Short mmCIF file of C-alpha atoms and ligand atoms in Angstrom, two decimals:
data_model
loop_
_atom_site.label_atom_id
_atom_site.label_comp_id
_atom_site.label_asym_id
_atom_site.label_seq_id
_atom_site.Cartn_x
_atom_site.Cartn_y
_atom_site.Cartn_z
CA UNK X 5 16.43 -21.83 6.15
CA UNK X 6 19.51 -20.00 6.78
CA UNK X 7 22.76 -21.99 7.33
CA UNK X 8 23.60 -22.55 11.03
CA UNK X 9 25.61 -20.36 12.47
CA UNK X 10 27.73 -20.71 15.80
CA UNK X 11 31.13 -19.34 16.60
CA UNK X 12 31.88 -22.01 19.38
CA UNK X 13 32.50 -25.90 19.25
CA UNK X 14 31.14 -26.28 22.76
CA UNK X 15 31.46 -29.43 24.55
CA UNK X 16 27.50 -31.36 24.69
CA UNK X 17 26.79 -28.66 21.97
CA UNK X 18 22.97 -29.78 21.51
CA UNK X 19 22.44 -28.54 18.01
CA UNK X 20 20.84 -32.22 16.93
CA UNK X 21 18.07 -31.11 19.03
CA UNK X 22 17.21 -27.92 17.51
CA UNK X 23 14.50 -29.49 14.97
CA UNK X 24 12.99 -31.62 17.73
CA UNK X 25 12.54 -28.14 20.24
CA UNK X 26 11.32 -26.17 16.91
CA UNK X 27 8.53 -28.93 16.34
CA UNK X 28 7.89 -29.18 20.46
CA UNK X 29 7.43 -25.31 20.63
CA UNK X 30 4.68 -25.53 17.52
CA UNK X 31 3.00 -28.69 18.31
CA UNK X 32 2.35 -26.63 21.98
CA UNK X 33 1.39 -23.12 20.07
CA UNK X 34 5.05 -21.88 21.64
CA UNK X 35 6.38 -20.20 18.29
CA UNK X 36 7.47 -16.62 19.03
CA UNK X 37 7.95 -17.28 22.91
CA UNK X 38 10.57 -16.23 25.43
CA UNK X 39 12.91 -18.98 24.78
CA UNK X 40 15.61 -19.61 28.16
CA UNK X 41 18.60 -21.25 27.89
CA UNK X 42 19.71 -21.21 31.59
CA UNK X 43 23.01 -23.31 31.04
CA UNK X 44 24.10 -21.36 27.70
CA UNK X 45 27.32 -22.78 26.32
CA UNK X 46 27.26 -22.40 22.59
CA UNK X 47 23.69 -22.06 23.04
CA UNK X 48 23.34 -24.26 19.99
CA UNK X 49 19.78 -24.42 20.54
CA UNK X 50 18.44 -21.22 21.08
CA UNK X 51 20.61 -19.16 18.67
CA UNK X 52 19.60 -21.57 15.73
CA UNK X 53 15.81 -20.82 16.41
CA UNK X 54 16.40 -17.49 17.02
CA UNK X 55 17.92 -17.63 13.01
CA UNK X 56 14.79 -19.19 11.82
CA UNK X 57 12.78 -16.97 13.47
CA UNK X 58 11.04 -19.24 15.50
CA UNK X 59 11.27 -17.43 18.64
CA UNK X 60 10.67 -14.04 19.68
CA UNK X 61 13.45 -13.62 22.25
CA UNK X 62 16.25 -15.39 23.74
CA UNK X 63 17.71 -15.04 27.17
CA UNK X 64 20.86 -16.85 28.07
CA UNK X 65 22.59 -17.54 31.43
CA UNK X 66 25.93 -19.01 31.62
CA UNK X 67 28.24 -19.07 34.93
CA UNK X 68 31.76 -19.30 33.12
CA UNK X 69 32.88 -15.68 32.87
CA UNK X 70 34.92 -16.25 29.92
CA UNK X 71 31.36 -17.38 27.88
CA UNK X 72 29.48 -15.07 29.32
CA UNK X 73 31.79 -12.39 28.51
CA UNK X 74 32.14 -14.05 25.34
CA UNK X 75 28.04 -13.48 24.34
CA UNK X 76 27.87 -10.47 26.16
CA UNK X 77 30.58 -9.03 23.25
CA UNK X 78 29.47 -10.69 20.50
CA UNK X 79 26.01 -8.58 20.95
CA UNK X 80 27.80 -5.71 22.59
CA UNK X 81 31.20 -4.74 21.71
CA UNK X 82 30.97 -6.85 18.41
CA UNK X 83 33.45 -4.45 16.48
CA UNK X 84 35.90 -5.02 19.74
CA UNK X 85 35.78 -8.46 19.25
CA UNK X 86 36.55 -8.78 15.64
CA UNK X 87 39.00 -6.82 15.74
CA UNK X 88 40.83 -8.76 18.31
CA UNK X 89 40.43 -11.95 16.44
CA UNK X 90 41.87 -10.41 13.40
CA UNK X 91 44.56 -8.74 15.10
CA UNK X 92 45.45 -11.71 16.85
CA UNK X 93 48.44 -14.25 16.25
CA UNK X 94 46.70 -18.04 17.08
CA UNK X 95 49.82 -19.31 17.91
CA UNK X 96 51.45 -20.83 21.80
CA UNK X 97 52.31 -17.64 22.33
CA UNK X 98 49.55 -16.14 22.20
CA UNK X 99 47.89 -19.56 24.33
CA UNK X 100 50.57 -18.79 27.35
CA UNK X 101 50.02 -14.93 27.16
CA UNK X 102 45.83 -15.92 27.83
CA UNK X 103 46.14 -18.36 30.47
CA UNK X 104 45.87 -15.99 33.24
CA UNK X 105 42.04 -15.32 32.28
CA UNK X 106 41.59 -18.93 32.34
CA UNK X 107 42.26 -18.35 36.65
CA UNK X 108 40.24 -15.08 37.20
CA UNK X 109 36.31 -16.00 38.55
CA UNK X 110 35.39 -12.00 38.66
CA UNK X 111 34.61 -9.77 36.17
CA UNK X 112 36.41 -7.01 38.06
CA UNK X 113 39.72 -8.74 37.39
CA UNK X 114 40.18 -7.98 33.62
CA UNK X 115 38.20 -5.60 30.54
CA UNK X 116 34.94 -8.13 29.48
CA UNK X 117 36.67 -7.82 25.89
CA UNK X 118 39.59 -9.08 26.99
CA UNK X 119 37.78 -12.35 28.78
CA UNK X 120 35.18 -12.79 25.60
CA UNK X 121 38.54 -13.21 23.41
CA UNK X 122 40.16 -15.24 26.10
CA UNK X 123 36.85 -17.63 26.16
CA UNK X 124 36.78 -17.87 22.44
CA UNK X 125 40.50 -18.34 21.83
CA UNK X 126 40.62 -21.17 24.11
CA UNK X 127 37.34 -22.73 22.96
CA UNK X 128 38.80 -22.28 19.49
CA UNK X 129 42.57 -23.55 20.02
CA UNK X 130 42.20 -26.27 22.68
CA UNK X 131 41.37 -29.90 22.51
CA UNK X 132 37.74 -30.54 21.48
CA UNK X 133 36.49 -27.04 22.85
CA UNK X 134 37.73 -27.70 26.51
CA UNK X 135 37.89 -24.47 28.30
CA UNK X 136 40.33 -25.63 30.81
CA UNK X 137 42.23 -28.48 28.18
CA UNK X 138 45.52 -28.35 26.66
CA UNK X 139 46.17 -26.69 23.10
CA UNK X 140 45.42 -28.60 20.06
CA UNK X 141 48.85 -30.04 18.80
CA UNK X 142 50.26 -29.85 22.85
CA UNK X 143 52.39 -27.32 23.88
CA UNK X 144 55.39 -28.15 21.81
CA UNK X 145 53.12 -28.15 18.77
CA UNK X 146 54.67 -31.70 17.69
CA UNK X 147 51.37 -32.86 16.25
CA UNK X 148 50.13 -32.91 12.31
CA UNK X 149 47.31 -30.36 13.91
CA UNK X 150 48.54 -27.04 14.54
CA UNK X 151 47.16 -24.72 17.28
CA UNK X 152 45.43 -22.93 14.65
CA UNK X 153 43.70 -25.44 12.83
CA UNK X 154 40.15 -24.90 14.23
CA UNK X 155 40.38 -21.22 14.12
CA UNK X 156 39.41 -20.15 10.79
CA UNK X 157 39.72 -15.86 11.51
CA UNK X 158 37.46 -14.96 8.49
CA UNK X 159 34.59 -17.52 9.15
CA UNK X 160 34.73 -16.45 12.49
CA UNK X 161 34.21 -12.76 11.99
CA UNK X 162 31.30 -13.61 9.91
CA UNK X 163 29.68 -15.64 11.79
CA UNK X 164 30.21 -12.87 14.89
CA UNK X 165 28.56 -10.12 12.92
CA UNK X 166 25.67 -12.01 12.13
CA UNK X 167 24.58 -12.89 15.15
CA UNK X 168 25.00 -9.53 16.33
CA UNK X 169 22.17 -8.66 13.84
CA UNK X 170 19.82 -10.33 16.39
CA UNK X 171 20.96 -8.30 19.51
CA UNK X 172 17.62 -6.62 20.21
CA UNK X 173 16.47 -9.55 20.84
CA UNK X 174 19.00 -11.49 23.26
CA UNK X 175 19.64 -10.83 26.65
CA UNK X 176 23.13 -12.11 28.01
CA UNK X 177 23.00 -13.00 31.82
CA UNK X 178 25.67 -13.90 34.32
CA UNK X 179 25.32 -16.20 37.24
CA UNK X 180 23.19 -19.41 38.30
CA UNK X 181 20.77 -21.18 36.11
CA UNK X 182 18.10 -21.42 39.09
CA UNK X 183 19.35 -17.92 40.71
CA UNK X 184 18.43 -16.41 37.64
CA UNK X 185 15.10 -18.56 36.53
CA UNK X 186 13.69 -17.19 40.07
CA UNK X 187 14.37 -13.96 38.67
CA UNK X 188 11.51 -13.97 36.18
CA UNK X 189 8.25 -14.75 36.99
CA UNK X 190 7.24 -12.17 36.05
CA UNK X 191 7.64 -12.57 32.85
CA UNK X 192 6.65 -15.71 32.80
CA UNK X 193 3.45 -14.59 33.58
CA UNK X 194 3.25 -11.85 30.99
CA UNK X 195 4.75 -13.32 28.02
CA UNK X 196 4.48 -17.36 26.53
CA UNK X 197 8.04 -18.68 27.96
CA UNK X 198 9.82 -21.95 28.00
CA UNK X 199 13.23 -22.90 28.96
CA UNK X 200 15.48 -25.20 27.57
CA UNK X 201 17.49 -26.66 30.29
CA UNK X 202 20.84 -27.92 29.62
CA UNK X 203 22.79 -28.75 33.44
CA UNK X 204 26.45 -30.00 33.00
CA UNK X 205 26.48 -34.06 32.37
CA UNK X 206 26.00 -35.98 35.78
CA UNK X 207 28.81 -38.53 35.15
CA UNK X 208 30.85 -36.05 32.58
CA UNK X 209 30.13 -32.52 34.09
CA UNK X 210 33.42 -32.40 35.85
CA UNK X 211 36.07 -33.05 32.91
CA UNK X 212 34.21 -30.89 30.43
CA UNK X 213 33.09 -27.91 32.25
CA UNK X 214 34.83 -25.49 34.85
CA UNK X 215 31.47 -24.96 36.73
CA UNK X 216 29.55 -28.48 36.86
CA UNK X 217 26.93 -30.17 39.04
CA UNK X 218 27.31 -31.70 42.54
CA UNK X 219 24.25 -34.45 42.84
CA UNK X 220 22.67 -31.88 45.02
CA UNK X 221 22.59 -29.29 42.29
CA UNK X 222 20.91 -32.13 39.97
CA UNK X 223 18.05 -32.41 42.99
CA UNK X 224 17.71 -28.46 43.06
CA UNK X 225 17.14 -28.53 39.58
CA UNK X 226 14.41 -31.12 39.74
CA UNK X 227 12.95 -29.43 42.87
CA UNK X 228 12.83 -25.83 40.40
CA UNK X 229 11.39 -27.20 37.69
CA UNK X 230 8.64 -29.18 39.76
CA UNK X 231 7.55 -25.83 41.27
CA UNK X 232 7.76 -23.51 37.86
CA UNK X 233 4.43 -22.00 37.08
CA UNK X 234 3.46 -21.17 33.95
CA UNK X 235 6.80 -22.21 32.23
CA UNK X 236 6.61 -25.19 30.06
CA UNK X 237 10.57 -26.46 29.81
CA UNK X 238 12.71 -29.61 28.75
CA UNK X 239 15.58 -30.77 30.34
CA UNK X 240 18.50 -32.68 28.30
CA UNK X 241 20.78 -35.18 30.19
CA UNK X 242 22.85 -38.01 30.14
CA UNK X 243 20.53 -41.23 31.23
CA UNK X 244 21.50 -42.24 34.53
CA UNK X 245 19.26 -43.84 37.06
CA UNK X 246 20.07 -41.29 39.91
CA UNK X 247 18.68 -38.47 37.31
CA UNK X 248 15.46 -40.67 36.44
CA UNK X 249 14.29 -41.06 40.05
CA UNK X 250 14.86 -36.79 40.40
CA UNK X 251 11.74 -36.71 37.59
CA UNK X 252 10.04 -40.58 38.60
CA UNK X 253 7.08 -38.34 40.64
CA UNK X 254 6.80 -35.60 39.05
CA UNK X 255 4.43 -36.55 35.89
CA UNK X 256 7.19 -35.36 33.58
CA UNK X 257 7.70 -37.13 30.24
CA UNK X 258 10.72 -39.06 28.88
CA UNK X 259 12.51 -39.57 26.05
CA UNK X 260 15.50 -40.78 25.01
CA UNK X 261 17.68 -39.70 22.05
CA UNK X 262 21.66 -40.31 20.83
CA UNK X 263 23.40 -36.76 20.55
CA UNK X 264 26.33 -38.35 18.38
CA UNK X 265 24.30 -40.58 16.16
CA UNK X 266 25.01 -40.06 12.49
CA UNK X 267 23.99 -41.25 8.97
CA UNK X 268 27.20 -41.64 7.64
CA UNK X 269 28.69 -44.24 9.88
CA UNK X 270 25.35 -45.41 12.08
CA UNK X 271 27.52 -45.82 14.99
CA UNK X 272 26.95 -44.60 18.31
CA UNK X 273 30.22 -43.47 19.99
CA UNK X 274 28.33 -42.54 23.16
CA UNK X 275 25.96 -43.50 25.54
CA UNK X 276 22.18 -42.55 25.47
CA UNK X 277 20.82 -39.23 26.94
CA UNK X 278 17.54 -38.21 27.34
CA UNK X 279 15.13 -35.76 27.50
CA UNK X 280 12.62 -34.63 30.24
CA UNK X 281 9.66 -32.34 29.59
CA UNK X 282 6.12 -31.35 31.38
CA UNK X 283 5.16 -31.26 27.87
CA UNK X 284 4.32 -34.87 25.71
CA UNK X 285 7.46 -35.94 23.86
CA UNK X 286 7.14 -37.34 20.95
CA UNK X 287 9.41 -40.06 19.91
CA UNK X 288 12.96 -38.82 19.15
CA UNK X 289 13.01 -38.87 15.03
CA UNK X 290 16.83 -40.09 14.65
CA UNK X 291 17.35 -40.11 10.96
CA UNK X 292 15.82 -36.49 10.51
CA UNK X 293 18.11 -35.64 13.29
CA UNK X 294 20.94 -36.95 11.50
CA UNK X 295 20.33 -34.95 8.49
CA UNK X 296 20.07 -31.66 10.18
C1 SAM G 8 25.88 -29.12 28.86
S1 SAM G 8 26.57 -27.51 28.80
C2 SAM G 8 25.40 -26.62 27.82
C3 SAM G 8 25.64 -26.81 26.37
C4 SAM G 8 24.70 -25.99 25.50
N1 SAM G 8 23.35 -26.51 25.57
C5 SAM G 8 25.19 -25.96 24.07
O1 SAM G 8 24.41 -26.32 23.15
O2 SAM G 8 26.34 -25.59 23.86
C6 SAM G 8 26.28 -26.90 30.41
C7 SAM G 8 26.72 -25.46 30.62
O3 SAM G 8 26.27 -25.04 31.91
C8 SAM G 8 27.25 -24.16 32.46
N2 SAM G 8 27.01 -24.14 33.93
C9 SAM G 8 27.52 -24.94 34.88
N3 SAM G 8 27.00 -24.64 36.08
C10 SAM G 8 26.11 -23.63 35.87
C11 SAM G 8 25.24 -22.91 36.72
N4 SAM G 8 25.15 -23.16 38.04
N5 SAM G 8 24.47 -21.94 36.18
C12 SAM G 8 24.55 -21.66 34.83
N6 SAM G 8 25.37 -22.32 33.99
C13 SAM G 8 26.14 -23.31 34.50
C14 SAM G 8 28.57 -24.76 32.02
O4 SAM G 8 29.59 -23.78 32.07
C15 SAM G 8 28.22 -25.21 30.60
O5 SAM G 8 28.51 -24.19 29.69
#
């Protein structure tokens, strides 16, 4: 298996779950599907199948501009990109001369390359990943980590250039998880699809993300998913008994898992999340998870 490759440290990055989807998708004949990852972030998940070939195609829809613009260069204007990482000085002055991307909402307002570098630079230099946090080291750089610590140019590049290898075979979408999904059925009638749903944390959502959930978006998303023909999906959340009763009727399976549980220490640092399918879950294998 090749190593894992992502150019983002994405807040609720769910890469612990990519061997527990790959053995879901075989155990329900899925391998090679349309795999959907409506809520894209880092799309930890899907990008990591899509590297060991386990799915046929991945579409990804993300409502931050400065992500989506992000993908959309990384498979589309990769030699843009790269360029502008290596040309660029990751430094505060380079953090204050960005932040007016961080306030546009339209893609009319400024070139996509200019907003993919903007997303990645501020994944890359803030405080764990935080779109909308302060730089790494604050703003008078008075800490023993430097603005620049987390942004390692050459690594970068690589990693950038090959995931662009795979760009026949992602599509980059702008907009609203459910907007979109009601986009395609019909493709989810012609091809084997499932979606990987990801919504912003119910309790978290707000501090970590600049587009998060209201508890009616959680209930919109549990009224989609009850009416989705012919797309098997799994949803990923933090446990909270307002999200259980969205999924108590609607014959959908449960289990939970620990996102930050790891060998080395065997301490949980955060609370339990789970998983909801209309597939059977099998129990969530935490030491294999560990090791991946
Ligand atoms: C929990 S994160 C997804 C993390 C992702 N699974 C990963 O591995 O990095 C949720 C994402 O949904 C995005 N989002 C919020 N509201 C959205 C909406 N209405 N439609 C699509 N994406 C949305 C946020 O910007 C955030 O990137």
């Amino acid at each position: 298996m090749p190593e894992t490759i992502n150019p983002l440290r994405y807040p609720g990055a769910k890469r612990s779950l990519v061997g527990y989807i790959d053995a879901l998708l075989e155990a329900n004949n899925l391998l090679g599907c349309t795999f959907y990852e409506p809520y894209a972030g880092s799309a930890a998940v899907g990008l990591e199948l899509l590297q060991r070939n386990r799915i046929g195609h991945l579409v990804l829809c993300e409502k931050d501009i400065l992500l989506y613009a992000f993908w959309h260069c990384v498979f589309h204007d990769t030699e843009a990109l790269c360029n502008l990482i290596e040309v660029t000085p990751i430094t505060i002055d380079t953090w204050l001369q960005q932040l007016p991307y961080r306030e546009m909402t339209q893609l009319d307002q400024a070139p996509l390359i200019e907003l993919a570098f903007a997303g990645l630079f501020f994944n890359r230099t803030n405080f764990s990943g935080i779109l909308m946090a302060n730089p790494i080291g604050g703003i008078n750089q008075t800490s023993k980590y430097t603005i620049d610590c987390r942004f390692n140019k050459a690594k970068i590049v690589a990693i950038i250039n090959q995931l662009a290898a795979f760009r026949d075979r992602v599509d980059v979408h702008l907009g609203d998880a459910l907007q979109f999904m009601r986009t395609q059925n019909a493709r989810f009638q012609q091809e084997d699809c499932f979606a990987y749903f990801d919504p912003p944390y119910y309790v978290k959502g707000s501090k970590i993300y600049r587009h998060y959930y209201t508890n009616q978006d959680h209930i919109a998303l549990s009224q989609y998913v009850r009416g989705a023909h012919r797309l098997d999906w799994i949803i990923s959340y933090d446990d909270d008994p307002f999200i259980c009763g969205l999924y108590g009727d609607t014959g959908a399976r449960y289990q939970p898992f620990f996102l930050d549980y790891t060998c080395a220490s065997r301490v949980r640092t955060q609370g339990q999340e789970l998983l909801i399918s209309n597939l059977p879950l099998p129990p969530f294998p935490v030491a294999n998870a560990a090791q991946m």
